[in-house]
XYZ file of C-alpha atoms in Angstrom:
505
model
C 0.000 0.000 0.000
C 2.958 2.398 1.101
C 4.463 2.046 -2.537
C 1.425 2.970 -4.213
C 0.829 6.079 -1.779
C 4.228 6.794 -2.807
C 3.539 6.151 -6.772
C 0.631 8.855 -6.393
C 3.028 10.980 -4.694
C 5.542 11.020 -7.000
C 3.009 11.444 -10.041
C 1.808 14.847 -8.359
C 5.003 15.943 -7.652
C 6.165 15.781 -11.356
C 2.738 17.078 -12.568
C 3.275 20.209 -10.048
C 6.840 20.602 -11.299
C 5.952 20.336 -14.822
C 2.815 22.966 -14.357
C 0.650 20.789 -15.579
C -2.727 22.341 -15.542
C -4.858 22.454 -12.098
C -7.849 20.656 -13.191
C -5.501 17.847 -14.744
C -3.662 17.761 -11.051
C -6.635 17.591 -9.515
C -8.231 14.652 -11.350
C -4.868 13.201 -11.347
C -5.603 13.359 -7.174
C -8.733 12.261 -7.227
C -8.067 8.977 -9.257
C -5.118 8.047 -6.883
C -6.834 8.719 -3.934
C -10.411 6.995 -5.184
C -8.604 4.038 -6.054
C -5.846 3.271 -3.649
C -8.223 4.195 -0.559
C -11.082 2.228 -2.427
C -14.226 5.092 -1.799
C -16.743 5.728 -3.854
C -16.530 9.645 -4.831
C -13.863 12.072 -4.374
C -14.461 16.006 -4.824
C -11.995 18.880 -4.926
C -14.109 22.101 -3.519
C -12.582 25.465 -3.766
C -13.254 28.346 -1.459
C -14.062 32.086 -3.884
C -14.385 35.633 -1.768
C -16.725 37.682 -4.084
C -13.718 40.338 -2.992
C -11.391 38.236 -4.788
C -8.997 35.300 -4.215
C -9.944 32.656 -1.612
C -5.819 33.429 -0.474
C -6.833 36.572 0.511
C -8.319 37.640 4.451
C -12.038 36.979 4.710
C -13.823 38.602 7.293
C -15.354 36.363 9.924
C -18.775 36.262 11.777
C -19.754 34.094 14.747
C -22.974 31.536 14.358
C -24.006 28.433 16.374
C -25.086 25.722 15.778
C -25.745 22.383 17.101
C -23.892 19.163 16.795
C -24.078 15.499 18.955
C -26.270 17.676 21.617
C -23.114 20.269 22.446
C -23.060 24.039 21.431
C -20.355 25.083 19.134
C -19.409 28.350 18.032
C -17.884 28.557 14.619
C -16.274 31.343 12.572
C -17.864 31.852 8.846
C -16.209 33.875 6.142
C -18.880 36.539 4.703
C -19.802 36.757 1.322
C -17.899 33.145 0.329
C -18.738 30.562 -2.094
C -17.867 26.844 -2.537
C -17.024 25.347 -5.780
C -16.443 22.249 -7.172
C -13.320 22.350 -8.825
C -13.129 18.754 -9.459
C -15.041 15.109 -9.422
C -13.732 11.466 -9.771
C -15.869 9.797 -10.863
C -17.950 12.234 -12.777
C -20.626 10.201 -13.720
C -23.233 10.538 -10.918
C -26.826 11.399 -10.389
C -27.926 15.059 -9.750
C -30.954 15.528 -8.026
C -33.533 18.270 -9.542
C -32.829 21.601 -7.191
C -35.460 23.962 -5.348
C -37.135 26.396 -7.316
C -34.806 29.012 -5.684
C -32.004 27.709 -6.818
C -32.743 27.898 -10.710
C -29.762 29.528 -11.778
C -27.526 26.403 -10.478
C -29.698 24.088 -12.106
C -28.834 25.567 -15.490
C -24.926 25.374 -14.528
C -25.949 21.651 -13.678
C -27.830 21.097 -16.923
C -24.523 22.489 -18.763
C -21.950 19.399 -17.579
C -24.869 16.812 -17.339
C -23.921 14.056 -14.794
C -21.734 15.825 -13.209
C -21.778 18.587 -10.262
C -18.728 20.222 -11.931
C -18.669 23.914 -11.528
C -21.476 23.694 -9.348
C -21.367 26.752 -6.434
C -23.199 27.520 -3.407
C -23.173 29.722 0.037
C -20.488 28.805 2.450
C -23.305 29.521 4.765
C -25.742 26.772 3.093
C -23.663 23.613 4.454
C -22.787 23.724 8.460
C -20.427 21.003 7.006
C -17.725 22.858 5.378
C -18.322 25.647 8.172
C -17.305 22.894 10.732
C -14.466 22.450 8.639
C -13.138 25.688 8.991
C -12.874 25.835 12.379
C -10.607 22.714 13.210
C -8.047 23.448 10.596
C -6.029 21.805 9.811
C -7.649 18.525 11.204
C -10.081 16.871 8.586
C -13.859 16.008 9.391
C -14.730 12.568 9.677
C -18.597 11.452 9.613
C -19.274 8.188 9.579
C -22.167 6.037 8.836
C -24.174 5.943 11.972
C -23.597 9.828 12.413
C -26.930 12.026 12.350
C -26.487 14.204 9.462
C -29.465 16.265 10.967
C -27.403 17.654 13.379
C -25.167 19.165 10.287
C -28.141 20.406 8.722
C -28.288 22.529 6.386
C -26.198 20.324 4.157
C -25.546 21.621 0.579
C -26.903 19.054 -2.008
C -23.412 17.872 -3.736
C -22.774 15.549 -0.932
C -25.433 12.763 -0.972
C -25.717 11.528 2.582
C -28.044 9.663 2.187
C -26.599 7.661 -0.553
C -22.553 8.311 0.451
C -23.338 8.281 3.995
C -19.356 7.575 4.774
C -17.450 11.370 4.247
C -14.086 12.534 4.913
C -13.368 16.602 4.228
C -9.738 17.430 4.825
C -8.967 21.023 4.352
C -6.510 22.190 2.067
C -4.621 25.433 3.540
C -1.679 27.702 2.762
C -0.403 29.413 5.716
C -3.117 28.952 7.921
C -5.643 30.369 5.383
C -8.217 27.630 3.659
C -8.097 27.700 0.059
C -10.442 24.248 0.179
C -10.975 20.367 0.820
C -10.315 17.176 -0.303
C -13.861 15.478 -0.425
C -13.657 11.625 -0.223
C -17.035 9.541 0.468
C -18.303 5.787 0.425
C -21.477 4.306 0.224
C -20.834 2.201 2.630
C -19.914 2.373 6.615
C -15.855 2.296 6.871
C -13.354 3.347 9.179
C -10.604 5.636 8.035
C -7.025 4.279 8.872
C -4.549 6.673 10.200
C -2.231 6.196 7.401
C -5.590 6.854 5.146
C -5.564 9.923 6.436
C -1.741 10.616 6.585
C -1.974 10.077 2.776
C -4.922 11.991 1.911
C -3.059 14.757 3.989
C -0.649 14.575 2.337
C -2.493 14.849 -1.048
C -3.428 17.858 0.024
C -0.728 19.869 0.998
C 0.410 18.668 -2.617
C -3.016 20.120 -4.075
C -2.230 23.378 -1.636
C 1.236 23.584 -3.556
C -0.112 23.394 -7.012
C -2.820 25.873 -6.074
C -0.593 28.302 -4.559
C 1.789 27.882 -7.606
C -0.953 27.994 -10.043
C -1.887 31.447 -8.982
C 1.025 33.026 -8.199
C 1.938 31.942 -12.021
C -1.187 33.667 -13.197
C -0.846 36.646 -10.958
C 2.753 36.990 -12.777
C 1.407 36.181 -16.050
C -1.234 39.094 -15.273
C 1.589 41.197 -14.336
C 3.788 40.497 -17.654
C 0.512 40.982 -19.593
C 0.084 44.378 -17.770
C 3.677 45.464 -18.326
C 3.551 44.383 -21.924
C 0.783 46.197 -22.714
C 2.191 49.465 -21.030
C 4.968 48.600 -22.978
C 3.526 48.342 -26.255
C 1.597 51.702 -25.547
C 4.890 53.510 -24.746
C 6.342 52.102 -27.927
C 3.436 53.333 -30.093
C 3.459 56.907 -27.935
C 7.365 56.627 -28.821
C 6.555 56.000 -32.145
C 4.049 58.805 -32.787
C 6.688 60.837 -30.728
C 9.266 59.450 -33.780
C 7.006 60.273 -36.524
C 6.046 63.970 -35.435
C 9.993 64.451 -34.376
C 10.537 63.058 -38.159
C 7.836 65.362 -39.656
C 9.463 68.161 -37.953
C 12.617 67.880 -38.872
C 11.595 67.502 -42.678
C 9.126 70.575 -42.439
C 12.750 72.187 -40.957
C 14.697 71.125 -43.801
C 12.610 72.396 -46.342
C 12.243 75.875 -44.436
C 15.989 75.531 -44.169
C 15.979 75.005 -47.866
C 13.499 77.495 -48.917
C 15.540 79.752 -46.906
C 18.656 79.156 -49.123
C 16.342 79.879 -52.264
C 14.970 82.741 -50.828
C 18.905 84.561 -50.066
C 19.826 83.288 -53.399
C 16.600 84.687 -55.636
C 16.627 87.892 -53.246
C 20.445 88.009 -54.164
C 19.767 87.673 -57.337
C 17.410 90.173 -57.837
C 18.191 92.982 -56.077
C 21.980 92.630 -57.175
C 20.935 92.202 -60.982
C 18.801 95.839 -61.173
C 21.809 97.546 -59.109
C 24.416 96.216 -61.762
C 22.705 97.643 -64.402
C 21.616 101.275 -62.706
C 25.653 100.868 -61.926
C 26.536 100.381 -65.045
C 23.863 103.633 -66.393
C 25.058 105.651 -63.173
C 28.830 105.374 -64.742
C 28.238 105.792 -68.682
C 26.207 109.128 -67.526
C 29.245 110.449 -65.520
C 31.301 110.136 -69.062
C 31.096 114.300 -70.418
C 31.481 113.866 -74.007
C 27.958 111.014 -73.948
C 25.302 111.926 -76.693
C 22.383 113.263 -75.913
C 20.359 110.259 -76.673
C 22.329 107.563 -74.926
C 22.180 110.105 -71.749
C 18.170 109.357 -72.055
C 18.836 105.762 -72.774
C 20.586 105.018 -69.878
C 18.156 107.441 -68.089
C 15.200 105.059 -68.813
C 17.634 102.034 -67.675
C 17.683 103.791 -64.212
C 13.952 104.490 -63.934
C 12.913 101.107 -65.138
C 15.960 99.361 -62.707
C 14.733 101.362 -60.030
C 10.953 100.484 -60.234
C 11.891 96.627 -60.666
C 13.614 97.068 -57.679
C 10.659 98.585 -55.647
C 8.416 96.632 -56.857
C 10.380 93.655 -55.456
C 10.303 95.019 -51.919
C 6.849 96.221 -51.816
C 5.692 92.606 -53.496
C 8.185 91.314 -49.984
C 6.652 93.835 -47.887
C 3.188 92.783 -49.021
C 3.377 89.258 -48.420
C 4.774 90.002 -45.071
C 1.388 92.135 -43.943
C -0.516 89.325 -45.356
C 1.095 86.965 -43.156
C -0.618 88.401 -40.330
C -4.429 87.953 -39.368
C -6.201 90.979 -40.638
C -9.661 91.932 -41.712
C -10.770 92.852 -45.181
C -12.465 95.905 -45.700
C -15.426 95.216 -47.608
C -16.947 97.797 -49.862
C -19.613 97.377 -52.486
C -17.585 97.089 -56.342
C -18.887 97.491 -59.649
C -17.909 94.770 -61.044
C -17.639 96.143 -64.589
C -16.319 99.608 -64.185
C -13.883 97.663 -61.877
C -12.402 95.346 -64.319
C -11.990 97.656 -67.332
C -10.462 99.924 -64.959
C -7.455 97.466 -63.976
C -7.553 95.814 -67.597
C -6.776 99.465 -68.651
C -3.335 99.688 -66.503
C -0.849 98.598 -68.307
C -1.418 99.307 -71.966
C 1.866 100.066 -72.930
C 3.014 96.641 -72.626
C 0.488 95.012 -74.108
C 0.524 96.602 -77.383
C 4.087 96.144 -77.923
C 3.650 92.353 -77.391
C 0.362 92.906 -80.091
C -1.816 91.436 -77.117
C -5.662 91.296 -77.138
C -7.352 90.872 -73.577
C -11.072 89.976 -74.321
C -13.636 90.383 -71.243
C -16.766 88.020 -71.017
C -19.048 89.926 -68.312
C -22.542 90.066 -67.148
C -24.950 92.317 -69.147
C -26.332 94.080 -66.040
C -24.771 95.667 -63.875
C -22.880 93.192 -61.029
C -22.382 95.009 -58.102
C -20.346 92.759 -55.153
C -19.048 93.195 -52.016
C -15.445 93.113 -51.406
C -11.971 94.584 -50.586
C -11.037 96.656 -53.587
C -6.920 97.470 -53.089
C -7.101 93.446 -52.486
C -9.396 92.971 -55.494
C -7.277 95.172 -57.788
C -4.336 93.461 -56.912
C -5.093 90.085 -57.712
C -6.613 91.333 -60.976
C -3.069 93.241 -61.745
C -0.895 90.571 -60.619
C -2.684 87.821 -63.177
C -3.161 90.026 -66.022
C 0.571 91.112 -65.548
C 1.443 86.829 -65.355
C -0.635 86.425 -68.110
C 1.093 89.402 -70.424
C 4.394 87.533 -69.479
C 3.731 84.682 -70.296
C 1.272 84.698 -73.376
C 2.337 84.447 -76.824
C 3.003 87.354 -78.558
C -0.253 88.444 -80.838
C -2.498 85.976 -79.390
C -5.882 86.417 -77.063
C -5.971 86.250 -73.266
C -10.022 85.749 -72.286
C -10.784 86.946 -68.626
C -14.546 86.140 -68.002
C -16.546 87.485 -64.617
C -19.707 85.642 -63.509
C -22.056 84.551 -60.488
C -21.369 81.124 -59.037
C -23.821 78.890 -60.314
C -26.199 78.054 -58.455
C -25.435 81.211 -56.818
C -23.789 81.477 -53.369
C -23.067 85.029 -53.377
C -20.105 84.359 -54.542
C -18.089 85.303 -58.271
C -15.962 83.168 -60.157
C -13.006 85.130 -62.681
C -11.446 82.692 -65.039
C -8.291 83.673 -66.676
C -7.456 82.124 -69.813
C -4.414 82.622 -71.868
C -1.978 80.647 -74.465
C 1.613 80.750 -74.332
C 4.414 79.094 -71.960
C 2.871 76.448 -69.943
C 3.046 75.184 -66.384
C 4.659 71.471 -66.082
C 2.684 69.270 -64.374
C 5.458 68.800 -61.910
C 5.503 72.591 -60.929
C 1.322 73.044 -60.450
C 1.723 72.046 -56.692
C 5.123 74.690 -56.629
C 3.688 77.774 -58.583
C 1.797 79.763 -55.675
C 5.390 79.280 -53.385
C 7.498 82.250 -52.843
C 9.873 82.331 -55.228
C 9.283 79.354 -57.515
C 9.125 79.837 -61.147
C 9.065 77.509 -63.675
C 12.140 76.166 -65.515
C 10.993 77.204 -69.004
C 10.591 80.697 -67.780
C 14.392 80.648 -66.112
C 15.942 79.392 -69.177
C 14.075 81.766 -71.737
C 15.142 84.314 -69.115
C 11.874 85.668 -68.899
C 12.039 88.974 -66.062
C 9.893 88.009 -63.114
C 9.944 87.539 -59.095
C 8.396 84.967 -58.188
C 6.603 86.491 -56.258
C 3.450 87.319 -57.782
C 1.010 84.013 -57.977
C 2.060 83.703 -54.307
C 0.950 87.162 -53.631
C -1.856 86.372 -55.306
C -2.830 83.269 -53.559
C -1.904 85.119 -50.447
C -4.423 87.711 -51.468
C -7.350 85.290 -52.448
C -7.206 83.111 -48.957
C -7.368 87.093 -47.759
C -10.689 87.656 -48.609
C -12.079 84.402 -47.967
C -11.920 82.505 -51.545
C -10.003 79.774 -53.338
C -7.889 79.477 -56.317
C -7.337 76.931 -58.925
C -5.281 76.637 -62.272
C -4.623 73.784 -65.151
C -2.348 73.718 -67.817
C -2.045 71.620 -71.273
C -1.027 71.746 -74.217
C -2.320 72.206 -77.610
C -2.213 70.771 -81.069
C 0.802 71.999 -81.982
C 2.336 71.172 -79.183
C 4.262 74.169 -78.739
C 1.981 76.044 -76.440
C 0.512 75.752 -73.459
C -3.498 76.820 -72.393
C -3.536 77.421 -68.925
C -6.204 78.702 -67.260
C -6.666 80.244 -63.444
C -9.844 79.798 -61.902
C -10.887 82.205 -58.275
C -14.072 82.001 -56.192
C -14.466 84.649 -54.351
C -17.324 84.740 -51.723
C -19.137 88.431 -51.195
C -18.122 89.964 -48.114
C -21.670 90.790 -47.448
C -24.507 87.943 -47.691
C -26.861 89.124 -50.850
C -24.365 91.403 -52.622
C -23.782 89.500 -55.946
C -26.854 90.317 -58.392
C -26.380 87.825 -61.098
C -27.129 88.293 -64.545
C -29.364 86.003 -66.513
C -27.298 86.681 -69.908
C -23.416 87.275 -70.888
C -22.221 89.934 -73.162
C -19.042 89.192 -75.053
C -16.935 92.317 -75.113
C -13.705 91.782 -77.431
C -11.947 94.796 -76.071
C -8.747 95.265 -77.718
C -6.248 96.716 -74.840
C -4.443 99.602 -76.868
């Protein structure tokens, strides 16, 4: 008998050492014990706080109760359950519960034949309250024993068919965790080296609880840190990616920088070279008459480049700052033959027509006029540039449709085009397009971003395309701006169009 206590022993001990899983240990028990000690049933029940672990402190009351005809006082944990953790053999009748008790009865119904999983109030058996109070001795009850005087007696243990019951506790440190169940349906005394052994069973099944949750509890833990882990790697990553972002939106401010000294350099060092060059061939005495006004007109043209260029800086500076536009109500029409009319000169030297497409009646809109008549300037002046010489530019005014009090002005020209690399670059400060460098055409760079600058000013949006034609040669591009009224009501559209094929010059 010793060498098969010692067989089950041995076969626990590995399982525990191997952390094999708890209900496998415990069945692994319960077969040993079942069929070395030769009882009927065996039963692992586990004691559950509704505060959490049954190894943690549960508070105590005091409640009486009566057993063989003497008065004992026993200690029960509040708010404690009792489950059955495990059952050897399964297989065993289960009696229909009380109507109360419902809920149970559909845990029952779930693991038919067995009372697996099944859980009930410490305080509904005076059995396993007994049991708490002579730990760490078992409780015996044998055959001829009154289980009356144990009533109430939860329902898992059959008396009255396993009359023969033996509940040692199993306990960590002086706090139960459970008991060892063993019963027989027949009367038996239990040997002392029956109950050595099943002892000693349970201070194995004590172990392999203990280490069973103090392995979960540090598998909690890891899954805790790991998870705080992962969240500072993703916060470190976002941190990565912004710090990235960052330093790229710095590099290209570092490199528009660069472009900016070198295009700045550029042109304010190319106009003073040649009002230089004037300022020295006037200082000669014996210069003719007309090369005096020659390099005369050199000077005043140098010198009006170069203010342009700083007011066009000095305007995109303002506008860089949040200010208000000063709406006032425009005449559309008188408006834009006005500004179409300022800079004649020019266009009849490059043999130019500008054609306006406007509304028949009048169109009267609500807007900032000094921003207004800059925009208007600034394209007609990109479009003169860049247009071929005796060809038509078309700049065509009308009421958003369906109208939004807003106006749309579409500027439409053929000439140089705009690569289809260099759309997403041509409102930038300072970016022009590499046809336009190499044909050394005079510009800036600065006036489709003080234009764009100009339209986000008063509230609207601006748009261009550019392809080429047939021939290949040239370019149509065509700028598109919305411009919302600054006063709700102001645009009065026109039904009809007139076509006027104004011929600037």
């Amino acid at each position: 008998q010793q060498i098969c206590y010692q067989s089950i022993n041995d076969q626990l001990t590995a399982a525990i050492r191997t952390h094999v899983d708890l209900t496998q240990i415990f069945d692994l028990a319960l077969a040993g014990l079942t069929r070395s000690i030769r009882v009927s049933r065996g039963m692992v029940l586990l004691l559950s706080a509704e505060s959490g672990s049954a190894l943690c402190e549960i508070p105590q009351k005091r409640r009486t109760f009566e057993y063989s005809s003497e008065s004992y006082s026993v200690e029960t944990p509040l708010d404690t359950k009792i489950t059955v953790a495990s059952e050897y053999p399964q297989a065993c009748p289960v009696p229909r519960l009380a109507p109360a008790e419902e809920p149970a009865l559909e845990a029952l119904e779930q693991h038919q034949g067995t009372w697996m999983n099944y859980s009930f109030e410490i305080t509904e058996c005076n059995l396993c309250q007994t049991l708490l109070t002579q730990t760490p001795e078992p409780l015996i009850l044998s055959a001829l024993a009154n289980p009356q005087a144990f009533a109430p007696i939860a329902p898992i243990f059959r008396l009255e068919d396993l009359p023969t019951l033996l509940l040692m506790p199993i306990e960590h440190q002086g706090r139960v965790m459970g008991c060892l169940v063993l019963q027989h349906c027949e009367r038996r005394e239990w040997a002392v080296e029956e109950q050595s052994f099943v002892k000693l069973v349970a201070a194995q099944l004590s172990t392999a609880i203990v280490q069973t949750r103090s392995l979960q509890h540090i598998q909690a833990i890891v899954t805790e840190r790991t998870t705080q882990l992962q969240r500072s790697l993703e916060v470190q990553a976002k941190l990565y990616e912004k710090t990235r972002q960052q330093l790229e939106q710095l590099r290209k401010l570092d490199e528009e920088r660069e472009e900016f000294l070198s295009t700045v350099s550029h042109e304010l060092l190319t106009p003073l070279t040649s009002m230089g060059l004037a300022v020295r061939m006037l200082q000669q005495a014996t210069l003719p008459p007309d090369r005096q006004a020659r390099y005369l007109d050199i000077l005043e043209q140098q010198c009006q480049q170069e203010t342009q260029l700083i007011n066009d800086m000095l305007a995109l500076r303002k506008l860089e700052e949040p200010t208000v536009a000063q709406c006032h109500q425009i005449d559309l029409q008188h408006f834009i033959q006005d500004a179409a009319k300022s800079d004649l000169e020019r266009w009849q030297k490059k043999g130019l027509q500008l054609k306006l497409n406007l509304p028949a009646k009048p169109l009267t809109f609500s807007s900032d006029p000094e921003s207004l008549n800059r925009i208007l300037v600034e394209l007609l002046n990109n479009a003169r540039k860049y247009a071929d010489s005796n060809s038509k530019v078309h700049l065509k005014v009308a009421p958003s449709n369906p109208p939004t009090h807003a106006i749309v002005l579409t500027l439409q020209s053929v000439g140089l085009g705009i690569q289809p690399q260099e759309i997403d670059q041509i409102f930038n400060k300072f970016k022009r397009g590499e046809r336009a460098t190499k044909q050394a055409i005079q510009g800036t760079g600065l006036g489709l971003a003080l234009v764009k600058r100009l339209v986000e000013h008063l509230n609207g949006a601006i748009a261009v395309s550019s392809k080429p034609i047939r021939s290949g040669r040239s370019w149509e591009t065509c700028f598109t701006i919305t411009l919302p009224s600054g006063q709700a009501g102001q645009v009065q559209a026109a039904e009809s169009l007139r076509e006027q094929p104004n011929r600037v010059g």
